[in-house]
Coordinates of C-alpha atoms in Angstrom, one line a residue:
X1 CA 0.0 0.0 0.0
X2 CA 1.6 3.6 -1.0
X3 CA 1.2 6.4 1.9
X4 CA 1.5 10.1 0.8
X5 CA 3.8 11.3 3.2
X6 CA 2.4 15.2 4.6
X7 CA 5.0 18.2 3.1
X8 CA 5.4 20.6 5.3
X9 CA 3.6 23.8 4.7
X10 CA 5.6 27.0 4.1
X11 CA 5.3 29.5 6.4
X12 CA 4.8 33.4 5.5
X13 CA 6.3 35.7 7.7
X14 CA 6.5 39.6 8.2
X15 CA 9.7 39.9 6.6
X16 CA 8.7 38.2 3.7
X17 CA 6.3 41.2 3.2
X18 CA 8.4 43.6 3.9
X19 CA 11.2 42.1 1.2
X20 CA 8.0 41.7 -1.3
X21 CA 7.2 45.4 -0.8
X22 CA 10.7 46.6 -2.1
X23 CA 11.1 44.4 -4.7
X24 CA 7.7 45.7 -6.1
X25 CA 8.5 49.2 -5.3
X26 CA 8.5 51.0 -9.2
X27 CA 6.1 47.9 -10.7
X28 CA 2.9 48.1 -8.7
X29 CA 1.2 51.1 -7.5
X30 CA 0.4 52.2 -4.3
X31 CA -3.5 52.5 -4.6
X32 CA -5.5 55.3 -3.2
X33 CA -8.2 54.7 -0.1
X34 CA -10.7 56.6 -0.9
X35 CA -13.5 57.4 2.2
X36 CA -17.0 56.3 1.8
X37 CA -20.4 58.4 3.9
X38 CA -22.7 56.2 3.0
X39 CA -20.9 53.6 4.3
X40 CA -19.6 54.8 7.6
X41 CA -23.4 56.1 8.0
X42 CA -24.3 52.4 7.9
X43 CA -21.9 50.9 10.3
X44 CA -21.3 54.3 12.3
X45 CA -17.4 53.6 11.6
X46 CA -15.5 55.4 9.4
X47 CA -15.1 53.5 6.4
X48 CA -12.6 53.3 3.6
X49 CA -11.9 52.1 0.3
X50 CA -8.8 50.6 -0.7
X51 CA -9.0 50.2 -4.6
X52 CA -6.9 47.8 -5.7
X53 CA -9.2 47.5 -8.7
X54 CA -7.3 50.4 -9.8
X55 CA -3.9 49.2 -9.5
X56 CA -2.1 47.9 -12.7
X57 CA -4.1 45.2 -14.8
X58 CA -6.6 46.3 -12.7
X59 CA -6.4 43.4 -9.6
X60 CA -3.9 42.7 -7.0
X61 CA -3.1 39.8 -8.6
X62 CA 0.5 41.8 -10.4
X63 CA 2.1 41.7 -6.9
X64 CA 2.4 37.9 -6.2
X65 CA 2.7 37.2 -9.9
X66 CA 5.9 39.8 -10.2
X67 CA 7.5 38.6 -6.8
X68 CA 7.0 34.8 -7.6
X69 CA 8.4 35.2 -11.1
X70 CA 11.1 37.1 -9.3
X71 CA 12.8 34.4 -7.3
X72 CA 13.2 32.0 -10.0
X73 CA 16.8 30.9 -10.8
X74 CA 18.0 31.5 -14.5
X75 CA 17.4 28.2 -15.4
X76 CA 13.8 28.4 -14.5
X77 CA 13.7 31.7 -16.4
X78 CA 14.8 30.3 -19.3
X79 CA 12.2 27.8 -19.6
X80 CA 9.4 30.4 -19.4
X81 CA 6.4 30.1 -17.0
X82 CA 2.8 29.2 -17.6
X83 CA -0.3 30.2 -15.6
X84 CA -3.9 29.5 -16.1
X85 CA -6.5 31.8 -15.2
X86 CA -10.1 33.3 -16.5
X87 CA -8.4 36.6 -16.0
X88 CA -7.0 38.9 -13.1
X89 CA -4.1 36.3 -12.7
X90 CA -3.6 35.8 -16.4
X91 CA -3.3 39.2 -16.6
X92 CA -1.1 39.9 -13.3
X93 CA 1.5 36.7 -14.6
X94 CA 1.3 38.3 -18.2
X95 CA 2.4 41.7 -17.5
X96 CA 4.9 40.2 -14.7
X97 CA 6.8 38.3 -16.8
X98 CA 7.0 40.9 -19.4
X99 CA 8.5 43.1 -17.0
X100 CA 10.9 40.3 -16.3
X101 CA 11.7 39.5 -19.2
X102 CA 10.2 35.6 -19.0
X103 CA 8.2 34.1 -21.9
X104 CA 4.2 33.1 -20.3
X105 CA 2.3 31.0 -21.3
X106 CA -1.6 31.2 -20.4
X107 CA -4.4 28.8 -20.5
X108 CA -7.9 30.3 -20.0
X109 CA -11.2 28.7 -20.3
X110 CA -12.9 28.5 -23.4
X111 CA -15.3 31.0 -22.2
X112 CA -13.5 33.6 -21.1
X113 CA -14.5 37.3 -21.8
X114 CA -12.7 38.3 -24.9
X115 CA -11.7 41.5 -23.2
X116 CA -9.7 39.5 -20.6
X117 CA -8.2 37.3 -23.2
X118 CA -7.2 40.7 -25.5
X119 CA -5.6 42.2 -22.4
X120 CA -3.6 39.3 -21.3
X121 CA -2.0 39.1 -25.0
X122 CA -1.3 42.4 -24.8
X123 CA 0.5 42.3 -21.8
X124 CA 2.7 39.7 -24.2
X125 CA 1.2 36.4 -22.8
X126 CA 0.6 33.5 -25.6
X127 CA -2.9 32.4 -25.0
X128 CA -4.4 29.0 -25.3
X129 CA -8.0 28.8 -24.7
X130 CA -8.7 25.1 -23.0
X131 CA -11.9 23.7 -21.2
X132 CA -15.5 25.0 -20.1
X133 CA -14.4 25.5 -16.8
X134 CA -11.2 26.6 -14.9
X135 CA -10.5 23.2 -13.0
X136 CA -9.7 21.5 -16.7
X137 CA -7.6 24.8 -17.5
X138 CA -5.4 24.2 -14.6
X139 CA -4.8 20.5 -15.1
X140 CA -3.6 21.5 -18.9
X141 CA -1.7 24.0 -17.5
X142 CA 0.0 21.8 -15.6
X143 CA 0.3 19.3 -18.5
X144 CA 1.9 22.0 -20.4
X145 CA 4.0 22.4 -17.4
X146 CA 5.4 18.7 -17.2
X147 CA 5.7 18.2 -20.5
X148 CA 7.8 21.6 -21.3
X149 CA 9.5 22.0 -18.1
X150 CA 8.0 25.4 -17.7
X151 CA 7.5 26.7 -14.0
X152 CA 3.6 27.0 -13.2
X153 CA 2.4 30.0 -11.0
X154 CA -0.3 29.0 -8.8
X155 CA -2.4 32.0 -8.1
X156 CA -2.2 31.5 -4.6
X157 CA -1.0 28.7 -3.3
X158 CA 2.8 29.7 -3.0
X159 CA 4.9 31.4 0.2
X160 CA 5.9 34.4 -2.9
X161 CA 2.5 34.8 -4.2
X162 CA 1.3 35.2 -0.5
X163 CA 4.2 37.3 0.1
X164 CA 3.7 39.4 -2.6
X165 CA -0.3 40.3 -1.8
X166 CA 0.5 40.9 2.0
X167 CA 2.3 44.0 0.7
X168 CA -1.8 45.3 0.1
X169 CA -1.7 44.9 4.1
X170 CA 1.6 47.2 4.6
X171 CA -0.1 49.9 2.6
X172 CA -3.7 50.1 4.8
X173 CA -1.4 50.3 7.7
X174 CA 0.3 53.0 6.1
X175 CA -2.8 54.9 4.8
X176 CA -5.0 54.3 7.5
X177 CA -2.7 53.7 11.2
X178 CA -5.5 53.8 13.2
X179 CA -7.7 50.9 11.5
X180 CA -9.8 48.3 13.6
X181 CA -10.9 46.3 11.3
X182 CA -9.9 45.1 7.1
X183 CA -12.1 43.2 5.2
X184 CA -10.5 40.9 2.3
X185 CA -12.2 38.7 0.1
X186 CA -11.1 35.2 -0.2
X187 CA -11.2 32.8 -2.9
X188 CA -8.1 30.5 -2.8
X189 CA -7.0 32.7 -0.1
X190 CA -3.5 34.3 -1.2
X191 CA -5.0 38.0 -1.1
X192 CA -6.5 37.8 2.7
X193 CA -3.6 35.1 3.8
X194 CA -1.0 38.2 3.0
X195 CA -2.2 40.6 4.3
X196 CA -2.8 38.5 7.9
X197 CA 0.7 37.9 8.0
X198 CA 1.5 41.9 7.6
X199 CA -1.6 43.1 9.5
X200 CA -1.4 40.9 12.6
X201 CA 2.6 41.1 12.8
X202 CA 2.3 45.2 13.4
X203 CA -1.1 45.6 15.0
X204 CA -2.4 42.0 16.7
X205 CA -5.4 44.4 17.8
X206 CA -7.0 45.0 14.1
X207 CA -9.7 42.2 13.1
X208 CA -9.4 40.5 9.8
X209 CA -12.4 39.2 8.4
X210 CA -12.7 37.1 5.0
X211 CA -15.4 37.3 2.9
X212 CA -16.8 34.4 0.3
X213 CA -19.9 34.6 -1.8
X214 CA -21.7 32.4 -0.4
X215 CA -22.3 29.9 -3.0
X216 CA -18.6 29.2 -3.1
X217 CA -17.2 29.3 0.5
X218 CA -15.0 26.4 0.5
X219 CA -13.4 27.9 3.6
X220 CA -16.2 27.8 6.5
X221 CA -16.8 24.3 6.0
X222 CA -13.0 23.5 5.9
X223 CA -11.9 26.1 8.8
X224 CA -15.0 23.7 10.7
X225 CA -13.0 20.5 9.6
X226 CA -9.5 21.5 10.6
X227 CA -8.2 20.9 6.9
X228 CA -9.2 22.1 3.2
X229 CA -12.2 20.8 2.4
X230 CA -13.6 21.2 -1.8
X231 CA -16.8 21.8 -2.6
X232 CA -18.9 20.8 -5.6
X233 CA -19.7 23.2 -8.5
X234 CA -19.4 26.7 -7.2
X235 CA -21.6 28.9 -8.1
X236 CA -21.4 32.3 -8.1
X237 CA -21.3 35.6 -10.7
X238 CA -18.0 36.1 -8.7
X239 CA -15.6 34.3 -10.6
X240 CA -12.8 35.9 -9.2
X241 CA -13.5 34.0 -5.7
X242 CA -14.8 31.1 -7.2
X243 CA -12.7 28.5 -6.3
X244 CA -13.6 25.3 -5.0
X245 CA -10.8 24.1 -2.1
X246 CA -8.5 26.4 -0.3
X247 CA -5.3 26.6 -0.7
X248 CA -3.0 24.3 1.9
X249 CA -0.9 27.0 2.3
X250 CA -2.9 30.2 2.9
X251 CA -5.7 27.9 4.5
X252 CA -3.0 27.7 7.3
X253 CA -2.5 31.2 7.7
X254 CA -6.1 31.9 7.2
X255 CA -6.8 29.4 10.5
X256 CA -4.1 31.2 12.6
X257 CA -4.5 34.5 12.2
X258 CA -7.9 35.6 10.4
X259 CA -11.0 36.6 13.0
X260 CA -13.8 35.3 10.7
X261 CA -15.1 34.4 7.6
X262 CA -18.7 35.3 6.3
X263 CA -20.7 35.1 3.5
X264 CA -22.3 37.4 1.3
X265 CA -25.5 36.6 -1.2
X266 CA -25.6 37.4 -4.9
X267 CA -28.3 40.0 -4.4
X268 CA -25.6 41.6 -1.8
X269 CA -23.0 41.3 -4.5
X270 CA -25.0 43.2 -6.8
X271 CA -26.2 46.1 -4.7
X272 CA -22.4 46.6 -3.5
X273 CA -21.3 46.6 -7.5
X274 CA -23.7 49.6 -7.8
X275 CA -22.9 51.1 -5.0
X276 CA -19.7 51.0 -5.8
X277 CA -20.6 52.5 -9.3
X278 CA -23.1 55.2 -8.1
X279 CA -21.3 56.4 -4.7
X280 CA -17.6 56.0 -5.6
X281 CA -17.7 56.3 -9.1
X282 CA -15.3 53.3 -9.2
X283 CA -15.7 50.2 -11.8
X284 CA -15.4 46.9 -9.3
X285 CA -15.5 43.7 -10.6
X286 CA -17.8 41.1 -8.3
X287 CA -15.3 39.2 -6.4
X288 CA -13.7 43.0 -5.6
X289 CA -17.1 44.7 -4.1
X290 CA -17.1 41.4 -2.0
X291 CA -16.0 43.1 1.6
X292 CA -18.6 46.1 0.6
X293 CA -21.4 43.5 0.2
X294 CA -20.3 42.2 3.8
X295 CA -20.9 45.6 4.9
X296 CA -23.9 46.5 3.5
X297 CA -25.5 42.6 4.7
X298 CA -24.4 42.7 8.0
X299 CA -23.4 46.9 9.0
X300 CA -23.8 46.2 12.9
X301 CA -21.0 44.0 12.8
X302 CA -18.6 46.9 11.8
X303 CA -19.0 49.7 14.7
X304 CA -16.0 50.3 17.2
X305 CA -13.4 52.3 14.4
X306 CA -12.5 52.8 11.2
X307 CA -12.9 50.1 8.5
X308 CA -11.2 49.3 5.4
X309 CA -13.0 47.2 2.5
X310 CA -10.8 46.2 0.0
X311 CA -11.6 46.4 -3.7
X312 CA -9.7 43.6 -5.1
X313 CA -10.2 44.2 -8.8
X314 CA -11.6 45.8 -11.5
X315 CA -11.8 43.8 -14.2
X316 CA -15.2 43.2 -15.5
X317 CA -16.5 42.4 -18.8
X318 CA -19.3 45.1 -19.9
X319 CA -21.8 41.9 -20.9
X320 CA -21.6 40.8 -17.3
X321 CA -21.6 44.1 -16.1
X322 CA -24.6 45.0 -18.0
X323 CA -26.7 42.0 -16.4
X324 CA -24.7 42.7 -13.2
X325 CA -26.5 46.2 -13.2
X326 CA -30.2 45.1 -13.8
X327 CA -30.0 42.5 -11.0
X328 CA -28.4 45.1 -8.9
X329 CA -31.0 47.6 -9.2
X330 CA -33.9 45.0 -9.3
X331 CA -32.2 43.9 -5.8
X332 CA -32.1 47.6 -4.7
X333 CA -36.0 48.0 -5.6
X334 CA -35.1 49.8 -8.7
X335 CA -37.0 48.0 -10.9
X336 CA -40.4 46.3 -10.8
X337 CA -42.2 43.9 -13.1
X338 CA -46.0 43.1 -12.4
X339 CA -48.8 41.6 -14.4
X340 CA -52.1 42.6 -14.2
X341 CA -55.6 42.1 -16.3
X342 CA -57.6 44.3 -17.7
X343 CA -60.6 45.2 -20.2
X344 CA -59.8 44.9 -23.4
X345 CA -61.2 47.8 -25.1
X346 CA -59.4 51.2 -26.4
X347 CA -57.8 53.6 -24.2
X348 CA -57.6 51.0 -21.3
X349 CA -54.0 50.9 -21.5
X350 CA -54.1 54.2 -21.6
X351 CA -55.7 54.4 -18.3
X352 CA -53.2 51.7 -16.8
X353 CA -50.5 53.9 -17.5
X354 CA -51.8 57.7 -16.9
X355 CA -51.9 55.6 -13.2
X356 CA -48.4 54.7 -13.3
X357 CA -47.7 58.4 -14.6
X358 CA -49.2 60.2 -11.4
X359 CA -46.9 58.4 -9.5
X360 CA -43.5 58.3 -12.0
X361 CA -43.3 55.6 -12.7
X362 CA -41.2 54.8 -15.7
X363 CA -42.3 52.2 -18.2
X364 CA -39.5 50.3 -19.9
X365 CA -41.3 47.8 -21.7
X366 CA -45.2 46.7 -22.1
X367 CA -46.5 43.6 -23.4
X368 CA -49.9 41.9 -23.9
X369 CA -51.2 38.5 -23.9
X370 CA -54.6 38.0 -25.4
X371 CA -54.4 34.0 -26.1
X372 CA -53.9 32.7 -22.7
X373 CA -56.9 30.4 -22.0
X374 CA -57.4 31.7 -18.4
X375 CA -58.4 34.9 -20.0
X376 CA -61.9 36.2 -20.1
X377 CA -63.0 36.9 -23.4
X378 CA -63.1 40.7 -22.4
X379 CA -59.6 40.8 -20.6
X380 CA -56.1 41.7 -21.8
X381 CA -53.4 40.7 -19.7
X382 CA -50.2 43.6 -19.9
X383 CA -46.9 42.9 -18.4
X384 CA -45.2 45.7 -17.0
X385 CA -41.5 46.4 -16.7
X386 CA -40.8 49.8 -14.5
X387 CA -37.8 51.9 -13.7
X388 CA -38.5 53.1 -10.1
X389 CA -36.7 54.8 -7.5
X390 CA -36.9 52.0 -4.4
X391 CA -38.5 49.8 -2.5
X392 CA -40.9 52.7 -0.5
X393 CA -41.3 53.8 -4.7
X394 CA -42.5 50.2 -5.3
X395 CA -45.0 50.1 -2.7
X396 CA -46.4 53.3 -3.4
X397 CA -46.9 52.2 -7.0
X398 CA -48.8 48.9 -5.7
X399 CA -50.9 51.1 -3.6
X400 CA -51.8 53.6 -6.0
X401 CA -53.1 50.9 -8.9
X402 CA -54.8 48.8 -6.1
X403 CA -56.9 52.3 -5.8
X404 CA -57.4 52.3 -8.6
X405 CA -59.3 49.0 -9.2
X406 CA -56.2 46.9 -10.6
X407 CA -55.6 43.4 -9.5
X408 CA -51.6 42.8 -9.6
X409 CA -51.1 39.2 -10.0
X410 CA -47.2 39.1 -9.5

C-alpha cells in the first residue's frame, strides 16, 4: 500500500512582506483609499476604500505574480512560466513576466470574456484557450507544465505569491494607522492570507475578516473540519473567488490568524457593485465589491473604528456588467415587473399607464397577452417592466393601482 507522506507547509512571515514590498517598489502602484459616507453612516465607523481595482491590470493579482516570477533561478527563467487563469491572474502573470523578461504562457477557459483574453495578449502572454471551466484549465496547465518544463504559478497557493499580496496589508497600515478592522475577500486565499501575515505582525489588535460569496465558500466548511475541504460546483457571478478548495498554504495562515469568515449573497454582490458605481464612481468587478457586500449585509458588525474594504479588482466584462447592473438595481427596488388584467377595449391601456404616470413611474417595456386560456374573453393581460426609484417607490406604485381597481397578480 503507498502512503502520501504530509509536506510541510511554508510558512509566511513579516519579513517576507516587507522584502515583497521593495522588490515591487516601481512595478505596482500604491492604490489610493478613498472614504466612503454612505458607508460609515451604515456601520457608524468610518469606512474606507482601498481600490486595488485600480492598481495595474486592474487586480492585485500583479504583486504575487511579479514577486514569484522574481525568485526564480536562471534556469527556471529560461524555460518560461505558464499560468492558467479566466483573467486577473492571467493578466497579473502576463504583464509580470513581461516586465521580467520571461516568456508566459496562459491557459484560459474556453469561455473567457474576450476583453480579458485581448488584455492578457497584450501584456505579451501567448494564450491558449482550453476547457469549459477553470479546473480542466489548470490541469492542462499543468500538463503543459510537465511536458515543457516550464514553471507554473499557482495564483495563490505559493509562500511568494502570498508574500507578494500581503504588501496590500503594509499599505492600509500605512494609509490608514488607526484601522480596527480590514475586510478581504477570499477565494483560494492568497490575497487575505498576505495581508494577515503583515496586518497581525504590526497591529495584533485590528480584526481580519474574510469574505466568500456564499455559494462558493469552500473555507467555513474547511476552517470547521481542521483541513481544506472542496466543494462541488461553485456557483457564483463572482468568478474571481470562485474557487472550490482552499489553498493548503494560505488555509494555514487563514486558520491562525484571520478573525472570521462570512458570507455574502448574490443579491448583496449586486447592490455593492452599484454602490460602488453610483457612490464611488469606481468600476469593481464582483469578487472585488465582495467586503462592501459584507458591509452592506451585515453593518452592525462593523461599529468600534474605522474600516477598510478592499476592492480587489476591477476587471469586469461590460456583458456581465450589464446584467450585473439590472439584477443590482432589481435587488435595490429599482426595478419592478408586475402583471395585471384588464378590459380589453381602447384607451384601457391608456388608463393603466396615466396611473403609473401620477406616481412616475417609468415604463420600460409593455407587453400583452390575449391567447392565454385563463383569459376572459373581455380581458387583456399587460406585463409591466418599471424603472422606479426603491422599494418605498415600489410600494407606493402597488398602492396607487390597487386604488385604482387593478388586481396585480405578480
Amino acid at each position: 500500500m503507498n502512503y502520501r507522506v504530509p509536506q510541510p507547509v511554508p510558512q509566511v512571515i513579516l519579513d517576507d512582506v516587507r522584502g515583497a514590498q521593495k522588490m515591487l517598489s516601481g512595478v505596482s502602484r500604491v492604490t489610493a483609499m478613498e472614504g466612503s459616507r454612505h458607508l460609515s453612516a451604515l456601520t457608524g465607523s468610518p469606512v474606507h476604500l482601498k481600490c486595488e481595482n485600480l492598481q495595474r491590470t486592474g487586480s492585485f493579482k500583479l504583486r504575487g505574480a511579479y514577486v514569484r516570477i522574481s525568485g526564480l533561478r536562471p534556469e527556471q527563467r529560461a524555460a518560461g512560466v505558464v499560468a492558467a487563469s479566466a483573467g486577473n491572474h492571467a493578466q497579473g502573470v502576463a504583464l509580470a513576466s513581461s516586465l521580467l523578461g520571461v516568456r508566459s504562457t496562459v491557459f484560459m477557459p474556453v469561455g473567457a470574456p474576450l476583453p480579458k483574453v485581448a488584455a492578457t495578449q497584450e501584456y505579451g502572454a501567448e494564450v491558449r484557450m482550453h476547457g469549459q471551466v477553470v479546473d480542466e484549465t489548470l490541469a492542462a496547465a499543468q500538463e503543459y507544465a510537465d511536458r515543457t518544463g516550464a514553471v507554473f504559478i499557482h495564483p495563490f497557493d505559493h509562500r511568494d505569491i502570498i508574500a507578494g499580496q500581503g504588501t496590500v496589508g503594509l499599505e492600509i497600515l500605512e494609509q490608514c494607522p488607526e484601522v480596527r478592522t480590514i475586510l478581504v475577500g477570499i477565494g483560494g486565499g492568497g490575497l487575505a492570507a498576505g495581508v494577515a501575515v503583515a496586518v497581525k505582525a504590526l497591529r495584533p489588535d485590528v480584526r481580519i475578516i474574510g469574505v466568500q460569496a456564499a455559494g462558493a465558500a469552500a473555507y467555513p466548511p474547511s476552517l470547521k473540519a481542521g483541513h481544506p475541504v472542496s466543494i462541488d460546483d461553485p456557483i457564483t457571478m463572482a468568478d474571481g473567488i470562485k474557487v472550490g478548495r482552499p489553498g493548503d498554504v494560505p488555509f494555514k495562515i487563514i486558520g491562525e490568524l484571520v478573525d472570521d469568515v462570512r458570507t455574502v449573497s448574490e443579491d448583496a454582490l449586486s447592490s455593492a457593485l452599484l454602490l460602488c458605481l453610483e457612490r464611488a464612481k469606481l468600476v469593481v468587478e464582483p469578487a472585488g465589491c465582495s467586503t462592501v457586500a459584507a458591509l452592506l449585509s451585515e453593518p452592525e458588525l462593523y461599529g468600534g473604528g474605522p474600516v477598510v474594504a478592499v476592492l480587489s479588482g476591477g476587471n469586469i466584462d461590460p456583458l456581465l456588467l450589464q446584467r450585473i447592473l439590472r439584477h443590482g438595481m432589481a435587488a435595490a427596488g429599482r426595478y419592478l415587473s408586475l402583471r395585471l388584467r384588464v378590459a380589453d377595449r381602447p384607451g384601457a391601456l391608456a388608463g393603466l399607464l396615466a396611473v403609473l404616470s401620477v406616481v412616475d413611474a417609468n415604463v420600460l417595456d409593455v407587453s400583452h397577452v390575449r391567447t392565454d386560456p385563463r383569459l376572459g374573453l373581455t380581458e387583456v393581460e399587460v406585463e409591466l417592466h418599471l424603472e422606479t426609484k426603491g422599494p418605498e417607490h415600489c410600494a407606493e406604485v402597488a398602492r396607487s393601482l390597487h386604488g385604482a381597481g387593478y388586481k396585480v397578480m405578480s
